[in-house]
Amino acid sequence: MGIIQASEVCKSFGEKEVLKGVSFDIAPGEIYGLLGPSGSGKTTLIKILTGQLKADGGKTELLGIESGRIGNENRAKIGIMMDEFGIYERLSVYNNLCVMADLFGIDKSKIDETLKEVGLYEARKTPAGKLSKGMKSRLRLSRPLLQNPEIMFLDEPTSGLDPATADEIHEVLLKKRKAGCTIFLTTHNMNEAEKMCDRIALLSHGRIIEEGIPAEICRKYDTLKKLNIVLADGSAKSLPANASSADELARLLREGKICTVHSSEPNLETVFTELTGNKLGV
Amino acid sequence: MRHIMAIFKKQFKDTLKNPVLLIQFVLYPIMIIVMNNLVDIEEMPENYFTVMFTVMYIGMCPLITMASIVSEEKEKGTLRTLLMSGVNPFSYLAGIGLFIFAVCAAGLTIIVIQGGYSFADSALYLAFTLSGCIVSEILGAAIGVSRPSQSSAMGVAVPFMAVFSFLPMLSEFNENLADVAGMAYTYGINNLISGLSYDTIEYDNFYVVIASFFAVVLLFAITYRRNGLE
């Protein structure tokens, strides 16, 4: 039985149906990625799962408890990082975490440990308002990490960050997964999803249109594999990587028109575009 | 209780770093001390500045600070962080309210000590003024809960603050105004603490404070029901 479960979740805002019967089951210790373009309902789903919003229909459970009924005794087991969760800008980095430590009754010695983990130890006395965007993101991430939760919900944790900072955050998350934490993350960054997630779900127009292990999803859509050819005159040509292209390829080879040939494997971006007609980041 | 104390500590640290809020707490106690020591006019009523500025303090400080803190936390998303950490809305309001009450109590204690009241009168002074602080805090909480941002909360709080702070003083110049002011809790407190200096306390004035308490609780209940804390 999953540690995070959603069954036929529906949600509308006025006339607009944002989620239309979303279901999944996430096992303990898994990193599960929800991919979809902006406005596809990812944040709404996190809010429903964490009890910030009520679903119009369906059921969601965390740790075997209905999302809306999670009591204080289980709150510390669930860490949430969302962009809209503010930080106390006048307080230092250290004091921001002190607030959380006081709320959850966590030993203050853990604060320095957590700050070292996310690379903010040197900035612990800096007012949070003076941090760069990347450092603020790390501070937001450090709050659920301090709780040492069983489940973490991360809403686009690396959105807008430089690749180096994003990599550091990925390292921290992979360490948490190793320690047994279940991570539910939303992203529209396919590289992040491929690198981090054990399983992903592609969300489009309020429905999960594909779910599974990233590599397997790509293999499933092997028909999208292409041959990219650069011709001797400098122009480029793309052919499907199947038998139907053999004659054309042979002809070009005979005529000596080919400069280079390489194949391109389908990735999550191409799969998503093929399935929905939309790009992920849009 | 742990959550209330965590919010109290957070607010204490944050206020020390927030000069705009800090000045609300210390401005009137300092003004009272300065005016009492610098100005000495013959035939001036006893404890004139103490009474006048105390009433302004009660009408201004708890109301503005409560509305400002709650609305700022809503606007900046820190309130959402707290609520998602298991803090229930009443623990949050109690933590902030307790902090403001404690700081106002400290300010009023300084005022009453330098006012030279007897021990019994000091106790009455604190009882009257702190009950006024509670009314102001609940009114400030209602405003903070009802507004989406700090600037819009201040837009509503400032007229209330101006009325409750200045009406008792202005009513000394106009009898008709005094009739209207009779409905304001700060006017009742003004009369109660003025009476302390002459041993002529008219306890009937406390009824308006009690009535105001129930009125602001009702106002808070309506705004909270309509808006929630977020």
Coordinates of C-alpha atoms in Angstrom, one line a residue:
Chain A
M1 CA 0.0 0.0 0.0
G2 CA 1.3 3.4 -1.0
I3 CA 2.5 6.1 1.4
I4 CA 0.9 8.8 -0.9
Q5 CA -2.4 7.8 -2.6
A6 CA -4.7 9.7 -4.9
S7 CA -7.9 8.2 -6.3
E8 CA -10.0 9.9 -8.9
V9 CA -9.2 13.4 -7.6
C10 CA -11.3 16.1 -9.3
K11 CA -11.1 19.9 -8.8
S12 CA -12.7 22.8 -10.5
F13 CA -12.3 26.5 -10.0
G14 CA -15.6 28.0 -11.2
E15 CA -16.2 26.7 -14.8
K16 CA -12.6 25.6 -15.2
E17 CA -11.9 21.9 -14.5
V18 CA -8.3 21.7 -13.3
L19 CA -8.1 18.0 -12.3
K20 CA -10.3 15.4 -13.9
G21 CA -10.0 12.1 -12.0
V22 CA -6.3 11.9 -11.2
S23 CA -5.1 8.6 -9.5
F24 CA -1.7 7.3 -8.4
D25 CA -0.1 5.3 -5.7
I26 CA 3.4 6.1 -4.4
A27 CA 5.5 3.6 -2.5
P28 CA 7.7 4.5 0.5
G29 CA 11.2 5.7 -0.4
E30 CA 10.2 6.6 -4.0
I31 CA 10.9 9.9 -5.8
Y32 CA 7.7 10.5 -7.9
G33 CA 7.7 13.4 -10.4
L34 CA 4.6 15.1 -11.7
L35 CA 5.4 16.7 -15.0
G36 CA 3.2 19.2 -16.8
P37 CA 3.2 22.6 -18.3
S38 CA 2.4 25.7 -16.2
G39 CA -1.3 25.7 -15.3
S40 CA -1.7 22.0 -15.8
G41 CA -2.8 21.5 -12.2
K42 CA 0.4 20.4 -10.5
T43 CA 0.3 22.9 -7.6
T44 CA -3.4 22.3 -7.1
L45 CA -2.7 18.6 -6.7
I46 CA 0.0 19.3 -4.1
K47 CA -2.4 21.5 -2.2
I48 CA -5.1 18.9 -2.2
L49 CA -2.6 16.2 -1.2
T50 CA -1.3 18.3 1.7
G51 CA -4.8 19.4 2.9
Q52 CA -4.5 23.0 1.8
L53 CA -7.4 22.6 -0.6
K54 CA -10.4 20.4 -0.7
A55 CA -11.0 18.2 -3.7
D56 CA -14.4 18.3 -5.3
G57 CA -14.3 14.5 -5.7
G58 CA -12.1 11.5 -5.1
K59 CA -9.8 10.7 -2.2
T60 CA -6.3 11.4 -1.2
E61 CA -4.3 9.8 1.6
L62 CA -0.9 10.4 3.2
L63 CA 0.6 7.9 5.6
G64 CA -2.7 6.1 5.4
I65 CA -4.6 9.1 6.7
E66 CA -7.1 11.2 4.7
S67 CA -5.3 14.4 3.7
G68 CA -7.9 16.7 5.3
R69 CA -7.6 14.8 8.6
I70 CA -3.9 14.9 9.2
G71 CA -3.4 16.0 12.9
N72 CA -0.5 17.8 14.5
E73 CA 1.0 14.5 15.6
N74 CA 1.7 13.7 11.9
R75 CA 2.4 17.2 10.6
A76 CA 6.1 16.9 11.4
K77 CA 6.3 13.8 9.2
I78 CA 5.3 15.8 6.2
G79 CA 7.6 18.5 4.8
I80 CA 6.3 20.9 2.2
M81 CA 8.3 23.3 0.0
M82 CA 6.3 25.7 -2.1
D83 CA 7.2 28.9 -3.7
E84 CA 4.3 30.7 -2.1
F85 CA 5.5 29.7 1.4
G86 CA 7.1 32.9 2.6
I87 CA 10.3 33.4 4.6
Y88 CA 10.8 35.9 7.4
E89 CA 12.9 38.4 5.5
R90 CA 14.0 40.5 8.5
L91 CA 15.1 37.4 10.5
S92 CA 18.4 35.7 9.9
V93 CA 18.7 32.4 8.1
Y94 CA 19.3 30.7 11.4
N95 CA 16.3 32.4 13.1
N96 CA 14.0 31.4 10.2
L97 CA 14.8 27.8 11.0
C98 CA 14.5 28.5 14.8
V99 CA 10.8 29.3 14.2
M100 CA 10.3 25.8 12.6
A101 CA 12.4 24.1 15.3
D102 CA 10.3 25.8 18.0
L103 CA 7.1 24.8 16.3
F104 CA 8.0 21.1 15.9
G105 CA 10.0 20.9 19.2
I106 CA 13.2 20.1 17.2
D107 CA 16.6 20.3 19.0
K108 CA 18.4 23.5 17.9
S109 CA 21.6 21.7 17.2
K110 CA 19.9 20.2 14.1
I111 CA 19.7 23.7 12.6
D112 CA 23.4 24.0 11.9
E113 CA 23.5 20.4 10.6
T114 CA 20.7 21.3 8.1
L115 CA 22.3 24.6 7.1
K116 CA 25.5 22.7 6.3
E117 CA 23.5 20.2 4.3
V118 CA 22.0 22.9 2.0
G119 CA 25.2 25.0 1.9
L120 CA 23.8 28.0 3.9
Y121 CA 25.9 27.6 7.1
E122 CA 28.2 30.5 6.1
A123 CA 25.2 32.7 5.6
R124 CA 23.4 31.7 8.8
K125 CA 23.6 35.2 10.3
T126 CA 22.4 37.0 7.1
P127 CA 18.9 38.4 7.0
A128 CA 16.8 36.1 4.8
G129 CA 15.7 39.2 2.7
K130 CA 19.3 39.8 1.6
L131 CA 19.8 36.3 0.2
S132 CA 20.0 35.6 -3.6
K133 CA 17.2 33.8 -5.3
G134 CA 19.1 30.5 -5.2
M135 CA 19.9 30.9 -1.5
K136 CA 16.3 31.7 -0.7
S137 CA 15.3 28.5 -2.5
R138 CA 17.8 26.5 -0.4
L139 CA 16.3 28.2 2.8
R140 CA 12.8 27.1 1.7
L141 CA 14.2 23.6 1.2
S142 CA 16.0 23.6 4.5
R143 CA 12.7 23.9 6.4
P144 CA 11.2 20.5 5.4
L145 CA 14.7 19.0 5.7
L146 CA 15.0 20.2 9.3
Q147 CA 11.8 18.3 10.1
N148 CA 13.4 15.1 8.8
P149 CA 10.0 14.1 7.4
E150 CA 8.8 10.8 6.0
I151 CA 7.3 12.5 3.0
M152 CA 8.4 15.7 1.2
F153 CA 6.3 17.7 -1.3
L154 CA 8.4 19.9 -3.5
D155 CA 6.7 22.3 -5.9
E156 CA 9.2 23.1 -8.7
P157 CA 12.2 23.0 -6.3
T158 CA 14.7 24.2 -8.8
S159 CA 12.6 26.5 -10.9
G160 CA 14.6 29.6 -12.0
L161 CA 17.9 28.3 -10.4
D162 CA 21.2 28.1 -12.1
P163 CA 22.3 24.6 -13.1
A164 CA 25.0 24.4 -10.4
T165 CA 22.5 25.3 -7.6
A166 CA 20.0 22.9 -9.1
D167 CA 22.6 20.1 -9.0
E168 CA 23.3 20.8 -5.4
I169 CA 19.7 20.6 -4.5
H170 CA 19.4 17.3 -6.5
E171 CA 22.2 15.9 -4.4
V172 CA 20.5 16.8 -1.2
L173 CA 17.3 15.2 -2.3
L174 CA 18.9 12.0 -3.5
K175 CA 20.6 11.7 -0.1
K176 CA 17.1 12.1 1.6
R177 CA 15.7 9.4 -0.7
K178 CA 18.6 7.1 0.3
A179 CA 17.6 7.8 3.9
G180 CA 14.1 6.5 3.2
C181 CA 12.2 9.7 2.6
T182 CA 9.5 9.6 0.0
I183 CA 9.6 12.7 -2.3
F184 CA 6.8 14.0 -4.5
L185 CA 8.0 16.7 -6.8
T186 CA 6.5 18.7 -9.5
T187 CA 8.5 20.1 -12.4
H188 CA 8.4 21.1 -16.0
N189 CA 12.1 20.3 -16.3
M190 CA 12.4 17.0 -18.1
N191 CA 16.1 16.6 -17.3
E192 CA 15.4 17.0 -13.6
A193 CA 12.6 14.4 -13.9
E194 CA 14.8 11.9 -15.8
K195 CA 17.7 12.4 -13.4
M196 CA 15.8 12.3 -10.1
C197 CA 12.6 10.4 -10.4
D198 CA 12.0 6.7 -9.9
R199 CA 8.6 7.2 -11.6
I200 CA 6.9 10.0 -13.3
A201 CA 3.4 11.0 -14.3
L202 CA 2.7 13.3 -17.3
L203 CA -0.2 15.7 -16.4
S204 CA -2.0 17.4 -19.2
H205 CA -5.4 19.2 -19.1
G206 CA -6.1 17.8 -15.6
R207 CA -5.5 14.1 -16.6
I208 CA -2.5 11.8 -16.2
I209 CA -1.8 10.8 -19.7
E210 CA 1.2 8.6 -19.0
E211 CA 2.9 7.1 -15.9
G212 CA 5.9 5.0 -15.3
I213 CA 9.7 4.8 -15.1
P214 CA 11.2 7.6 -17.3
A215 CA 13.4 5.3 -19.3
E216 CA 10.5 2.8 -19.9
I217 CA 8.2 5.6 -21.1
C218 CA 10.8 6.8 -23.6
R219 CA 11.3 3.2 -24.8
K220 CA 7.6 2.8 -25.1
Y221 CA 7.6 5.6 -27.6
D222 CA 10.5 4.3 -29.5
T223 CA 8.7 5.1 -32.8
L224 CA 9.7 8.7 -32.1
K225 CA 13.3 7.7 -32.6
K226 CA 14.8 9.8 -35.5
L227 CA 17.8 9.9 -37.8
N228 CA 19.2 13.3 -38.1
I229 CA 21.2 13.7 -41.3
V230 CA 23.5 16.6 -42.3
L231 CA 23.9 16.7 -46.0
A232 CA 27.0 17.6 -47.9
D233 CA 25.5 20.9 -49.0
G234 CA 25.1 21.9 -45.3
S235 CA 21.3 21.4 -45.1
A236 CA 19.7 19.1 -42.5
K237 CA 17.2 16.3 -42.9
S238 CA 15.3 14.2 -40.3
L239 CA 14.0 10.7 -41.1
P240 CA 12.1 8.3 -38.8
A241 CA 14.4 5.6 -37.6
N242 CA 12.6 2.6 -39.2
A243 CA 12.6 0.4 -42.3
S244 CA 10.6 3.0 -44.2
S245 CA 13.6 5.3 -44.3
A246 CA 16.1 2.6 -45.5
D247 CA 15.6 3.3 -49.3
E248 CA 16.0 7.1 -48.9
L249 CA 19.0 6.6 -46.7
A250 CA 20.6 4.2 -49.2
R251 CA 19.9 6.6 -52.1
L252 CA 21.6 9.5 -50.2
L253 CA 24.6 7.3 -49.4
R254 CA 24.9 6.1 -53.0
E255 CA 24.8 9.7 -54.2
G256 CA 27.5 10.7 -51.7
K257 CA 25.3 13.4 -50.3
I258 CA 25.6 12.5 -46.6
C259 CA 28.0 14.4 -44.4
T260 CA 26.9 13.0 -41.0
V261 CA 24.2 10.8 -39.6
H262 CA 23.2 10.4 -36.0
S263 CA 20.1 9.0 -34.3
S264 CA 18.2 10.8 -31.6
E265 CA 16.3 8.8 -28.9
P266 CA 12.9 10.1 -27.7
N267 CA 13.1 11.9 -24.4
L268 CA 10.3 12.9 -22.0
E269 CA 9.9 16.3 -23.8
T270 CA 9.3 14.6 -27.2
V271 CA 7.0 12.1 -25.7
F272 CA 5.0 14.8 -23.9
T273 CA 4.9 16.9 -27.1
E274 CA 3.8 13.9 -29.1
L275 CA 1.0 13.0 -26.7
T276 CA -0.4 16.5 -26.1
G277 CA 0.8 18.7 -28.9
N278 CA 2.2 21.1 -26.2
K279 CA 5.7 21.7 -24.9
L280 CA 6.4 21.0 -21.2
G281 CA 7.6 24.4 -20.2
V282 CA 4.7 26.2 -21.8
Chain B
M1 CA 0.9 26.0 24.1
R2 CA 4.2 25.2 22.3
H3 CA 2.9 26.8 19.1
I4 CA 1.8 29.9 20.9
M5 CA 5.2 30.3 22.5
A6 CA 7.0 29.7 19.2
I7 CA 4.9 32.4 17.6
F8 CA 5.6 34.7 20.6
K9 CA 9.3 34.2 20.3
K10 CA 9.3 34.6 16.5
Q11 CA 7.4 37.9 16.9
F12 CA 9.7 39.1 19.6
K13 CA 12.8 38.6 17.3
D14 CA 11.0 40.0 14.3
T15 CA 9.9 43.2 16.1
L16 CA 13.4 43.9 17.2
K17 CA 14.4 44.0 13.5
N18 CA 11.4 46.1 12.5
P19 CA 11.8 49.7 13.4
V20 CA 8.4 50.7 12.1
L21 CA 6.7 48.3 14.5
L22 CA 9.1 49.0 17.3
I23 CA 8.4 52.7 17.3
Q24 CA 4.7 52.1 17.8
F25 CA 5.5 50.3 21.1
V26 CA 7.9 52.9 22.5
L27 CA 6.8 56.2 21.1
Y28 CA 4.1 57.1 23.7
P29 CA 5.8 55.8 26.8
I30 CA 8.9 58.0 25.8
M31 CA 6.6 61.0 25.0
I32 CA 4.9 60.7 28.4
I33 CA 8.2 60.6 30.2
V34 CA 9.6 63.5 28.2
M35 CA 6.5 65.7 28.5
N36 CA 6.0 65.0 32.3
N37 CA 9.6 66.0 32.9
L38 CA 9.9 69.0 30.6
V39 CA 6.5 70.7 30.8
D40 CA 5.2 72.1 34.0
I41 CA 2.2 74.5 33.5
E42 CA 0.3 75.9 36.5
E43 CA -3.3 74.8 36.8
M44 CA -2.7 71.9 34.4
P45 CA -4.8 68.9 35.5
E46 CA -2.9 66.3 37.4
N47 CA -1.3 63.6 35.3
Y48 CA -2.6 65.4 32.2
F49 CA 0.0 64.1 29.8
T50 CA -0.1 60.6 31.3
V51 CA -3.8 60.3 30.8
M52 CA -3.8 61.9 27.3
F53 CA -1.0 59.8 25.9
T54 CA -2.1 56.6 27.6
V55 CA -5.4 56.8 25.8
M56 CA -3.6 57.5 22.5
Y57 CA -1.3 54.5 23.2
I58 CA -4.2 52.2 23.8
G59 CA -6.1 53.4 20.8
M60 CA -3.1 53.2 18.5
C61 CA -0.4 50.7 19.4
P62 CA -2.3 47.4 19.8
L63 CA -4.7 48.1 16.9
I64 CA -2.1 49.1 14.4
T65 CA 0.5 46.5 15.3
M66 CA -2.0 43.6 15.3
A67 CA -3.5 44.6 12.0
S68 CA 0.0 45.2 10.5
I69 CA 1.5 41.9 11.7
V70 CA -1.4 39.7 10.6
S71 CA -1.8 41.3 7.2
E72 CA 1.9 41.3 6.5
E73 CA 2.1 37.6 7.2
K74 CA -0.9 37.0 4.9
E75 CA 0.7 39.1 2.2
K76 CA 4.2 37.5 2.4
G77 CA 3.0 33.9 2.7
T78 CA 4.7 33.3 6.1
L79 CA 1.2 32.7 7.6
R80 CA 0.7 29.8 5.1
T81 CA 4.1 28.4 6.2
L82 CA 2.9 28.4 9.8
L83 CA -0.5 27.0 9.1
M84 CA 1.0 24.2 7.1
S85 CA 3.3 23.5 10.0
G86 CA 0.3 22.6 12.1
V87 CA -0.3 25.9 13.8
N88 CA -4.0 26.4 14.1
P89 CA -5.4 29.9 13.4
F90 CA -6.3 30.6 17.1
S91 CA -2.8 29.6 18.3
Y92 CA -1.3 32.0 15.8
L93 CA -3.6 34.9 16.8
A94 CA -3.0 34.0 20.5
G95 CA 0.8 34.1 20.1
I96 CA 0.8 37.4 18.3
G97 CA -1.9 38.8 20.7
L98 CA 0.0 37.7 23.7
F99 CA 3.2 39.3 22.5
I100 CA 1.5 42.7 21.8
F101 CA -0.3 42.5 25.2
A102 CA 3.0 41.8 27.0
V103 CA 4.9 44.7 25.3
C104 CA 1.9 47.1 25.9
A105 CA 1.8 45.9 29.5
A106 CA 5.5 46.7 29.9
G107 CA 5.0 50.1 28.4
L108 CA 2.0 50.9 30.6
T109 CA 3.9 49.7 33.7
I110 CA 6.7 52.2 32.9
I111 CA 4.1 54.9 32.4
V112 CA 2.3 54.1 35.7
I113 CA 5.5 54.0 37.7
Q114 CA 6.7 57.4 36.5
G115 CA 3.1 58.8 36.9
G116 CA 3.6 58.4 40.7
Y117 CA 0.3 56.6 41.4
S118 CA -0.2 54.7 44.6
F119 CA 0.0 50.9 44.4
A120 CA -3.8 50.4 44.5
D121 CA -4.3 53.1 41.8
S122 CA -1.5 51.6 39.7
A123 CA -3.3 48.3 39.8
L124 CA -6.6 49.9 38.7
Y125 CA -4.8 51.9 36.0
L126 CA -3.3 48.7 34.6
A127 CA -6.6 46.9 34.8
F128 CA -8.4 49.6 32.9
T129 CA -5.8 50.2 30.3
L130 CA -5.0 46.6 29.6
S131 CA -8.7 45.8 29.1
G132 CA -8.6 48.6 26.5
C133 CA -5.6 47.0 24.9
I134 CA -7.5 43.7 24.5
V135 CA -10.3 45.5 22.7
S136 CA -7.9 47.3 20.4
E137 CA -6.1 44.0 19.6
I138 CA -9.2 42.2 18.7
L139 CA -10.3 45.1 16.5
G140 CA -6.8 45.0 14.9
A141 CA -7.1 41.3 14.4
A142 CA -10.4 41.7 12.7
I143 CA -8.9 44.3 10.3
G144 CA -5.8 42.1 9.6
V145 CA -8.0 39.1 8.9
S146 CA -10.3 41.0 6.6
R147 CA -7.6 42.6 4.4
P148 CA -5.4 40.9 1.8
S149 CA -2.3 43.1 2.2
Q150 CA -0.5 45.2 4.8
S151 CA -1.2 48.5 2.9
S152 CA -4.9 47.8 2.6
A153 CA -5.1 46.8 6.3
M154 CA -3.4 50.1 7.2
G155 CA -5.9 52.0 5.0
V156 CA -8.7 50.6 7.2
A157 CA -6.8 50.6 10.6
V158 CA -5.6 54.2 10.5
P159 CA -9.1 55.9 10.5
F160 CA -10.2 53.6 13.4
M161 CA -6.9 54.4 15.2
A162 CA -7.4 58.2 14.6
V163 CA -11.0 58.1 16.0
F164 CA -10.2 56.0 19.1
S165 CA -6.9 57.8 19.9
F166 CA -7.9 61.4 19.4
L167 CA -11.7 61.5 20.1
P168 CA -11.3 61.6 23.9
M169 CA -8.9 64.5 23.7
L170 CA -10.9 66.4 21.1
S171 CA -14.1 65.9 23.0
E172 CA -12.7 68.2 25.7
F173 CA -13.3 71.1 23.3
N174 CA -16.9 70.3 22.2
E175 CA -19.8 69.0 24.2
N176 CA -21.6 67.4 21.2
L177 CA -18.4 65.6 20.3
A178 CA -18.2 64.4 23.9
D179 CA -21.7 62.8 23.5
V180 CA -20.5 60.9 20.5
A181 CA -17.2 60.0 22.2
G182 CA -19.1 58.4 25.0
M183 CA -19.6 55.4 22.8
A184 CA -15.8 54.9 22.4
Y185 CA -14.0 52.5 24.8
T186 CA -11.0 54.8 24.8
Y187 CA -13.2 57.7 26.1
G188 CA -14.4 55.4 28.9
I189 CA -10.8 54.5 29.8
N190 CA -9.9 58.2 29.6
N191 CA -12.6 59.0 32.2
L192 CA -11.6 56.1 34.4
I193 CA -7.9 56.9 34.6
S194 CA -8.6 60.6 34.9
G195 CA -10.7 59.8 38.0
L196 CA -7.7 58.0 39.6
S197 CA -5.9 61.3 40.2
Y198 CA -8.9 62.8 42.0
D199 CA -10.3 59.7 43.7
T200 CA -13.5 60.1 41.7
I201 CA -13.6 57.0 39.6
E202 CA -16.9 56.6 37.8
Y203 CA -17.1 52.9 37.3
D204 CA -20.0 53.2 34.9
N205 CA -17.5 54.1 32.3
F206 CA -16.3 50.6 32.3
Y207 CA -19.6 49.4 30.8
V208 CA -18.6 51.0 27.5
V209 CA -15.4 49.0 27.6
I210 CA -17.3 45.8 28.2
A211 CA -19.8 46.6 25.5
S212 CA -16.9 47.4 23.1
F213 CA -15.3 44.1 23.9
F214 CA -18.4 42.1 22.9
A215 CA -18.8 44.3 19.8
V216 CA -15.2 43.7 18.5
V217 CA -15.5 40.0 19.3
L218 CA -18.6 39.9 17.2
L219 CA -16.9 41.8 14.4
F220 CA -13.9 39.5 14.5
A221 CA -16.2 36.4 14.4
I222 CA -18.0 37.8 11.3
T223 CA -14.8 38.7 9.5
Y224 CA -13.1 35.4 10.4
R225 CA -16.1 33.4 9.3
R226 CA -16.2 35.3 6.0
N227 CA -12.4 35.4 5.2
G228 CA -10.8 32.7 7.3
L229 CA -7.2 33.6 8.4
E230 CA -5.8 33.4 4.8

